[in-house]
Amino acid sequence: HSALTQPPSASGSPGQSVTISCTGTSSDVGAYNYVSWYQQHPGRAPKLMIYEVSKRPSGVPDRFSGSKSGNTASLTVSGLQAEDEADYYCTSFGYNRVFGGGTKLTVL
Amino acid sequence: DVQLVESGGGLVQPGGSLRLTCVASGFTFSGDWVDWVRQAPGKGLEWVAHINGDGSQKYYGDSVKGRFTISRDNARNSLYLQMDSLRAEDTAVYYCARNRGYFALDIWGQGTMVTISS
């Protein structure tokens, strides 16, 4: 089963905004408003940042936001900070339980 | 504190077996779906399996179907992953995670490393 498609890398300077995309199909991302995003720092467990496309768990800064259009979901990080440098993964509820391939976000 | 703690990882020869355990605390474990997710060295996340609150529904990823078995003991607040016929490609950090619904995994353990090598 195909994973969701993410760009391998993204980057931005401190204070800037960066958007990471996650492209699925009409059977997952396009069919349900159940896209989640995870942040993972090296050697650490993943952390849920966004669920149900655009909802933030308690404690996640509002600099992190999510959206969806058609078969593509997006995570936007505004006001980039050094600690945002990490790998980011998307998932979607659907026929298959798959993760995106991951995007390495670099803060320049 | 709300937490999940995995144990049971280690070095096993190809074809061998291993049982992972995940112990939950700080939340009502018996009401939740729980997942196993793994990450091979330097690679991305891969969903392995999940189980519903009473253990009556179990689903597996294609790469482990028929070899791995997920189970739980709610009296012990524990989740298990029995791994048989292990292969080199099963080498990974294995995480357990609470599934708050629709594949949103909101509580994660620290992970346990499984290495399959002769």
PDB file of C-alpha atoms in Angstrom:
ATOM      1  CA  HIS A   1       0.000   0.000   0.000  1.00  0.00           C
ATOM      2  CA  SER A   2       1.329   3.445  -0.904  1.00  0.00           C
ATOM      3  CA  ALA A   3       2.348   5.820   1.843  1.00  0.00           C
ATOM      4  CA  LEU A   4       1.092   9.371   1.817  1.00  0.00           C
ATOM      5  CA  THR A   5       3.427  11.636  -0.180  1.00  0.00           C
ATOM      6  CA  GLN A   6       5.392  14.351   1.585  1.00  0.00           C
ATOM      7  CA  PRO A   7       8.346  16.420   0.363  1.00  0.00           C
ATOM      8  CA  PRO A   8      11.567  15.041   1.844  1.00  0.00           C
ATOM      9  CA  SER A   9      12.701  18.414   3.072  1.00  0.00           C
ATOM     10  CA  ALA A  10      11.562  21.942   3.865  1.00  0.00           C
ATOM     11  CA  SER A  11      13.310  24.929   5.337  1.00  0.00           C
ATOM     12  CA  GLY A  12      12.829  28.469   6.545  1.00  0.00           C
ATOM     13  CA  SER A  13      14.517  31.184   8.558  1.00  0.00           C
ATOM     14  CA  PRO A  14      13.532  32.037  12.111  1.00  0.00           C
ATOM     15  CA  GLY A  15      10.306  34.009  12.170  1.00  0.00           C
ATOM     16  CA  GLN A  16       9.229  32.881   8.709  1.00  0.00           C
ATOM     17  CA  SER A  17       6.397  30.503   7.835  1.00  0.00           C
ATOM     18  CA  VAL A  18       6.790  27.146   6.151  1.00  0.00           C
ATOM     19  CA  THR A  19       4.147  24.763   4.802  1.00  0.00           C
ATOM     20  CA  ILE A  20       4.529  21.007   4.443  1.00  0.00           C
ATOM     21  CA  SER A  21       2.178  19.103   2.147  1.00  0.00           C
ATOM     22  CA  CYS A  22       0.785  15.591   2.437  1.00  0.00           C
ATOM     23  CA  THR A  23      -0.836  14.122  -0.663  1.00  0.00           C
ATOM     24  CA  GLY A  24      -3.065  11.083  -0.493  1.00  0.00           C
ATOM     25  CA  THR A  25      -5.993   9.804  -2.469  1.00  0.00           C
ATOM     26  CA  SER A  26      -9.750  10.000  -2.564  1.00  0.00           C
ATOM     27  CA  SER A  27      -9.769   6.930  -0.294  1.00  0.00           C
ATOM     28  CA  ASP A  28      -7.944   8.569   2.605  1.00  0.00           C
ATOM     29  CA  VAL A  29      -7.060  12.286   2.753  1.00  0.00           C
ATOM     30  CA  GLY A  30      -9.797  13.248   0.300  1.00  0.00           C
ATOM     31  CA  ALA A  31     -12.473  11.110   1.927  1.00  0.00           C
ATOM     32  CA  TYR A  32     -12.153  11.985   5.594  1.00  0.00           C
ATOM     33  CA  ASN A  33     -11.388  14.995   7.791  1.00  0.00           C
ATOM     34  CA  TYR A  34      -9.096  12.857   9.892  1.00  0.00           C
ATOM     35  CA  VAL A  35      -5.582  13.952   8.994  1.00  0.00           C
ATOM     36  CA  SER A  36      -2.992  14.018  11.790  1.00  0.00           C
ATOM     37  CA  TRP A  37       0.505  15.483  11.940  1.00  0.00           C
ATOM     38  CA  TYR A  38       3.406  14.372  14.145  1.00  0.00           C
ATOM     39  CA  GLN A  39       6.673  16.041  15.099  1.00  0.00           C
ATOM     40  CA  GLN A  40       9.714  13.905  15.872  1.00  0.00           C
ATOM     41  CA  HIS A  41      13.026  15.154  17.168  1.00  0.00           C
ATOM     42  CA  PRO A  42      16.088  12.892  16.756  1.00  0.00           C
ATOM     43  CA  GLY A  43      16.086  10.022  19.220  1.00  0.00           C
ATOM     44  CA  ARG A  44      12.662  10.953  20.567  1.00  0.00           C
ATOM     45  CA  ALA A  45       9.182   9.515  20.198  1.00  0.00           C
ATOM     46  CA  PRO A  46       6.768  11.243  17.818  1.00  0.00           C
ATOM     47  CA  LYS A  47       4.440  13.897  19.224  1.00  0.00           C
ATOM     48  CA  LEU A  48       0.924  14.593  17.975  1.00  0.00           C
ATOM     49  CA  MET A  49       0.739  18.202  16.735  1.00  0.00           C
ATOM     50  CA  ILE A  50      -2.502  18.292  14.712  1.00  0.00           C
ATOM     51  CA  TYR A  51      -5.513  15.968  14.520  1.00  0.00           C
ATOM     52  CA  GLU A  52      -8.758  16.041  12.549  1.00  0.00           C
ATOM     53  CA  VAL A  53      -7.050  18.241   9.918  1.00  0.00           C
ATOM     54  CA  SER A  54      -6.772  21.404  12.007  1.00  0.00           C
ATOM     55  CA  LYS A  55      -7.224  20.717  15.732  1.00  0.00           C
ATOM     56  CA  ARG A  56      -4.342  21.175  18.171  1.00  0.00           C
ATOM     57  CA  PRO A  57      -3.906  19.036  21.279  1.00  0.00           C
ATOM     58  CA  SER A  58      -3.477  20.901  24.529  1.00  0.00           C
ATOM     59  CA  GLY A  59       0.007  22.356  24.812  1.00  0.00           C
ATOM     60  CA  VAL A  60       0.766  22.628  21.104  1.00  0.00           C
ATOM     61  CA  PRO A  61       1.569  26.235  20.167  1.00  0.00           C
ATOM     62  CA  ASP A  62      -0.889  28.000  17.876  1.00  0.00           C
ATOM     63  CA  ARG A  63       2.034  28.597  15.505  1.00  0.00           C
ATOM     64  CA  PHE A  64       1.158  25.141  14.191  1.00  0.00           C
ATOM     65  CA  SER A  65      -1.904  24.936  11.963  1.00  0.00           C
ATOM     66  CA  GLY A  66      -3.405  22.405   9.582  1.00  0.00           C
ATOM     67  CA  SER A  67      -5.646  22.517   6.534  1.00  0.00           C
ATOM     68  CA  LYS A  68      -6.863  20.350   3.683  1.00  0.00           C
ATOM     69  CA  SER A  69      -7.898  20.786   0.082  1.00  0.00           C
ATOM     70  CA  GLY A  70      -9.036  17.813  -1.923  1.00  0.00           C
ATOM     71  CA  ASN A  71      -6.544  14.980  -1.560  1.00  0.00           C
ATOM     72  CA  THR A  72      -3.817  17.192  -0.085  1.00  0.00           C
ATOM     73  CA  ALA A  73      -3.393  18.202   3.544  1.00  0.00           C
ATOM     74  CA  SER A  74      -0.959  20.833   4.775  1.00  0.00           C
ATOM     75  CA  LEU A  75       0.848  21.702   7.967  1.00  0.00           C
ATOM     76  CA  THR A  76       1.938  25.312   8.391  1.00  0.00           C
ATOM     77  CA  VAL A  77       4.449  26.408  10.978  1.00  0.00           C
ATOM     78  CA  SER A  78       4.406  30.165  11.494  1.00  0.00           C
ATOM     79  CA  GLY A  79       7.004  32.225  13.304  1.00  0.00           C
ATOM     80  CA  LEU A  80       9.616  29.501  12.921  1.00  0.00           C
ATOM     81  CA  GLN A  81      11.749  28.813  15.951  1.00  0.00           C
ATOM     82  CA  ALA A  82      14.925  26.779  16.303  1.00  0.00           C
ATOM     83  CA  GLU A  83      13.120  24.067  18.266  1.00  0.00           C
ATOM     84  CA  ASP A  84      10.766  23.460  15.346  1.00  0.00           C
ATOM     85  CA  GLU A  85      13.611  21.765  13.496  1.00  0.00           C
ATOM     86  CA  ALA A  86      12.477  18.140  13.375  1.00  0.00           C
ATOM     87  CA  ASP A  87      10.922  15.479  11.170  1.00  0.00           C
ATOM     88  CA  TYR A  88       7.211  15.797  10.483  1.00  0.00           C
ATOM     89  CA  TYR A  89       4.888  12.959   9.485  1.00  0.00           C
ATOM     90  CA  CYS A  90       1.281  12.970   8.346  1.00  0.00           C
ATOM     91  CA  THR A  91      -1.302  10.206   8.626  1.00  0.00           C
ATOM     92  CA  SER A  92      -4.873   9.866   7.497  1.00  0.00           C
ATOM     93  CA  PHE A  93      -7.726   7.669   8.544  1.00  0.00           C
ATOM     94  CA  GLY A  94      -8.772   5.595   5.595  1.00  0.00           C
ATOM     95  CA  TYR A  95      -8.631   2.181   4.055  1.00  0.00           C
ATOM     96  CA  ASN A  96      -4.961   1.801   4.890  1.00  0.00           C
ATOM     97  CA  ARG A  97      -3.191   2.791   8.073  1.00  0.00           C
ATOM     98  CA  VAL A  98      -0.198   4.553   6.546  1.00  0.00           C
ATOM     99  CA  PHE A  99       2.159   7.367   7.415  1.00  0.00           C
ATOM    100  CA  GLY A 100       3.621   9.866   5.042  1.00  0.00           C
ATOM    101  CA  GLY A 101       7.274   9.386   4.222  1.00  0.00           C
ATOM    102  CA  GLY A 102       8.257  12.277   6.464  1.00  0.00           C
ATOM    103  CA  THR A 103       9.605  15.786   5.920  1.00  0.00           C
ATOM    104  CA  LYS A 104      12.791  17.067   7.506  1.00  0.00           C
ATOM    105  CA  LEU A 105      12.248  20.690   8.506  1.00  0.00           C
ATOM    106  CA  THR A 106      15.411  22.747   8.793  1.00  0.00           C
ATOM    107  CA  VAL A 107      15.471  26.134  10.482  1.00  0.00           C
ATOM    108  CA  LEU A 108      18.179  28.084   8.708  1.00  0.00           C
TER     109      LEU A 108
ATOM    110  CA  ASP B   1       1.406  11.335  34.721  1.00  0.00           C
ATOM    111  CA  VAL B   2      -0.081   9.896  31.577  1.00  0.00           C
ATOM    112  CA  GLN B   3       2.447   7.533  30.070  1.00  0.00           C
ATOM    113  CA  LEU B   4       3.212   4.367  28.154  1.00  0.00           C
ATOM    114  CA  VAL B   5       6.340   2.363  28.830  1.00  0.00           C
ATOM    115  CA  GLU B   6       7.571  -0.323  26.439  1.00  0.00           C
ATOM    116  CA  SER B   7       9.913  -3.186  27.258  1.00  0.00           C
ATOM    117  CA  GLY B   8      11.055  -6.500  25.840  1.00  0.00           C
ATOM    118  CA  GLY B   9      13.256  -5.425  22.978  1.00  0.00           C
ATOM    119  CA  GLY B  10      16.613  -7.008  22.258  1.00  0.00           C
ATOM    120  CA  LEU B  11      18.780  -8.942  19.808  1.00  0.00           C
ATOM    121  CA  VAL B  12      17.207 -12.010  18.207  1.00  0.00           C
ATOM    122  CA  GLN B  13      18.336 -14.299  15.401  1.00  0.00           C
ATOM    123  CA  PRO B  14      16.342 -14.466  12.165  1.00  0.00           C
ATOM    124  CA  GLY B  15      13.439 -16.850  12.539  1.00  0.00           C
ATOM    125  CA  GLY B  16      13.233 -16.241  16.265  1.00  0.00           C
ATOM    126  CA  SER B  17      10.517 -14.774  18.447  1.00  0.00           C
ATOM    127  CA  LEU B  18      10.156 -11.865  20.830  1.00  0.00           C
ATOM    128  CA  ARG B  19       7.346 -10.460  22.959  1.00  0.00           C
ATOM    129  CA  LEU B  20       7.053  -6.737  23.564  1.00  0.00           C
ATOM    130  CA  THR B  21       5.102  -5.256  26.462  1.00  0.00           C
ATOM    131  CA  CYS B  22       3.649  -1.785  26.878  1.00  0.00           C
ATOM    132  CA  VAL B  23       2.350  -0.703  30.289  1.00  0.00           C
ATOM    133  CA  ALA B  24      -0.031   2.224  30.557  1.00  0.00           C
ATOM    134  CA  SER B  25      -0.605   4.563  33.477  1.00  0.00           C
ATOM    135  CA  GLY B  26      -2.486   7.771  34.172  1.00  0.00           C
ATOM    136  CA  PHE B  27      -5.477   7.117  31.924  1.00  0.00           C
ATOM    137  CA  THR B  28      -8.334   4.647  31.453  1.00  0.00           C
ATOM    138  CA  PHE B  29      -6.453   2.129  29.342  1.00  0.00           C
ATOM    139  CA  SER B  30      -9.338  -0.300  28.895  1.00  0.00           C
ATOM    140  CA  GLY B  31     -11.424   2.192  26.934  1.00  0.00           C
ATOM    141  CA  ASP B  32      -8.920   2.975  24.237  1.00  0.00           C
ATOM    142  CA  TRP B  33      -7.639   1.590  20.967  1.00  0.00           C
ATOM    143  CA  VAL B  34      -3.882   1.132  21.165  1.00  0.00           C
ATOM    144  CA  ASP B  35      -1.391   0.844  18.318  1.00  0.00           C
ATOM    145  CA  TRP B  36       2.101  -0.450  17.671  1.00  0.00           C
ATOM    146  CA  VAL B  37       4.217   1.661  15.318  1.00  0.00           C
ATOM    147  CA  ARG B  38       7.806   0.942  14.339  1.00  0.00           C
ATOM    148  CA  GLN B  39      10.706   2.871  12.860  1.00  0.00           C
ATOM    149  CA  ALA B  40      13.664   1.189  11.200  1.00  0.00           C
ATOM    150  CA  PRO B  41      17.034   2.901  11.706  1.00  0.00           C
ATOM    151  CA  GLY B  42      17.133   6.105   9.663  1.00  0.00           C
ATOM    152  CA  LYS B  43      13.690   5.466   8.182  1.00  0.00           C
ATOM    153  CA  GLY B  44      10.154   6.752   8.602  1.00  0.00           C
ATOM    154  CA  LEU B  45       7.275   5.553  10.720  1.00  0.00           C
ATOM    155  CA  GLU B  46       5.432   2.341   9.840  1.00  0.00           C
ATOM    156  CA  TRP B  47       2.132   1.282  11.374  1.00  0.00           C
ATOM    157  CA  VAL B  48       2.263  -2.286  12.680  1.00  0.00           C
ATOM    158  CA  ALA B  49      -1.015  -3.184  14.375  1.00  0.00           C
ATOM    159  CA  HIS B  50      -3.821  -1.980  16.587  1.00  0.00           C
ATOM    160  CA  ILE B  51      -6.404  -3.369  18.956  1.00  0.00           C
ATOM    161  CA  ASN B  52      -9.645  -2.041  20.379  1.00  0.00           C
ATOM    162  CA  GLY B  53     -10.481  -1.540  24.029  1.00  0.00           C
ATOM    163  CA  ASP B  54     -11.797  -4.999  24.833  1.00  0.00           C
ATOM    164  CA  GLY B  55      -9.417  -6.839  22.511  1.00  0.00           C
ATOM    165  CA  SER B  56     -12.118  -8.097  20.177  1.00  0.00           C
ATOM    166  CA  GLN B  57     -10.881  -6.220  17.087  1.00  0.00           C
ATOM    167  CA  LYS B  58      -7.319  -6.519  15.803  1.00  0.00           C
ATOM    168  CA  TYR B  59      -5.770  -5.226  12.590  1.00  0.00           C
ATOM    169  CA  TYR B  60      -2.302  -5.655  11.158  1.00  0.00           C
ATOM    170  CA  GLY B  61      -0.056  -4.095   8.572  1.00  0.00           C
ATOM    171  CA  ASP B  62       0.650  -6.220   5.518  1.00  0.00           C
ATOM    172  CA  SER B  63       4.325  -6.650   6.375  1.00  0.00           C
ATOM    173  CA  VAL B  64       3.589  -8.356   9.719  1.00  0.00           C
ATOM    174  CA  LYS B  65       0.273 -10.105   9.046  1.00  0.00           C
ATOM    175  CA  GLY B  66       0.453 -13.764  10.000  1.00  0.00           C
ATOM    176  CA  ARG B  67       3.685 -13.322  11.990  1.00  0.00           C
ATOM    177  CA  PHE B  68       2.815 -10.799  14.708  1.00  0.00           C
ATOM    178  CA  THR B  69      -0.026 -10.965  17.238  1.00  0.00           C
ATOM    179  CA  ILE B  70      -1.324  -8.008  19.221  1.00  0.00           C
ATOM    180  CA  SER B  71      -3.109  -8.567  22.518  1.00  0.00           C
ATOM    181  CA  ARG B  72      -3.905  -6.798  25.755  1.00  0.00           C
ATOM    182  CA  ASP B  73      -4.617  -7.431  29.429  1.00  0.00           C
ATOM    183  CA  ASN B  74      -6.726  -4.589  30.755  1.00  0.00           C
ATOM    184  CA  ALA B  75      -6.435  -5.856  34.331  1.00  0.00           C
ATOM    185  CA  ARG B  76      -2.697  -5.233  34.059  1.00  0.00           C
ATOM    186  CA  ASN B  77      -3.036  -2.077  31.903  1.00  0.00           C
ATOM    187  CA  SER B  78      -0.796  -3.847  29.441  1.00  0.00           C
ATOM    188  CA  LEU B  79      -0.474  -4.211  25.676  1.00  0.00           C
ATOM    189  CA  TYR B  80       1.568  -6.931  24.035  1.00  0.00           C
ATOM    190  CA  LEU B  81       3.103  -7.669  20.641  1.00  0.00           C
ATOM    191  CA  GLN B  82       4.117 -11.270  20.035  1.00  0.00           C
ATOM    192  CA  MET B  83       6.555 -11.326  17.138  1.00  0.00           C
ATOM    193  CA  ASP B  84       7.343 -14.661  15.463  1.00  0.00           C
ATOM    194  CA  SER B  85       9.324 -15.663  12.358  1.00  0.00           C
ATOM    195  CA  LEU B  86      11.371 -12.508  12.724  1.00  0.00           C
ATOM    196  CA  ARG B  87      13.300 -11.145   9.753  1.00  0.00           C
ATOM    197  CA  ALA B  88      16.144  -8.696   9.398  1.00  0.00           C
ATOM    198  CA  GLU B  89      13.688  -6.116   8.052  1.00  0.00           C
ATOM    199  CA  ASP B  90      11.800  -6.198  11.364  1.00  0.00           C
ATOM    200  CA  THR B  91      14.761  -4.410  12.960  1.00  0.00           C
ATOM    201  CA  ALA B  92      13.349  -1.174  14.339  1.00  0.00           C
ATOM    202  CA  VAL B  93      12.366   0.863  17.355  1.00  0.00           C
ATOM    203  CA  TYR B  94       8.883  -0.260  18.343  1.00  0.00           C
ATOM    204  CA  TYR B  95       6.517   2.287  19.884  1.00  0.00           C
ATOM    205  CA  CYS B  96       3.136   1.771  21.489  1.00  0.00           C
ATOM    206  CA  ALA B  97       0.698   4.646  21.234  1.00  0.00           C
ATOM    207  CA  ARG B  98      -2.826   5.448  22.353  1.00  0.00           C
ATOM    208  CA  ASN B  99      -5.207   5.965  19.460  1.00  0.00           C
ATOM    209  CA  ARG B 100      -7.655   8.686  20.411  1.00  0.00           C
ATOM    210  CA  GLY B 101      -9.696   7.879  17.352  1.00  0.00           C
ATOM    211  CA  TYR B 102      -9.349   7.946  13.595  1.00  0.00           C
ATOM    212  CA  PHE B 103      -5.634   7.177  13.749  1.00  0.00           C
ATOM    213  CA  ALA B 104      -4.695  10.192  15.896  1.00  0.00           C
ATOM    214  CA  LEU B 105      -2.017   8.808  18.224  1.00  0.00           C
ATOM    215  CA  ASP B 106      -1.826  11.182  21.171  1.00  0.00           C
ATOM    216  CA  ILE B 107       0.260   9.342  23.780  1.00  0.00           C
ATOM    217  CA  TRP B 108       3.472   7.554  22.832  1.00  0.00           C
ATOM    218  CA  GLY B 109       5.925   5.410  24.732  1.00  0.00           C
ATOM    219  CA  GLN B 110       9.662   5.978  24.574  1.00  0.00           C
ATOM    220  CA  GLY B 111      10.163   2.967  22.289  1.00  0.00           C
ATOM    221  CA  THR B 112      12.046  -0.320  22.568  1.00  0.00           C
ATOM    222  CA  MET B 113      14.719  -1.427  20.102  1.00  0.00           C
ATOM    223  CA  VAL B 114      14.425  -4.771  18.339  1.00  0.00           C
ATOM    224  CA  THR B 115      17.419  -6.030  16.362  1.00  0.00           C
ATOM    225  CA  ILE B 116      17.217  -9.105  14.161  1.00  0.00           C
ATOM    226  CA  SER B 117      20.654 -10.385  13.267  1.00  0.00           C
ATOM    227  CA  SER B 118      22.694 -13.562  13.246  1.00  0.00           C
TER     228      SER B 118
END
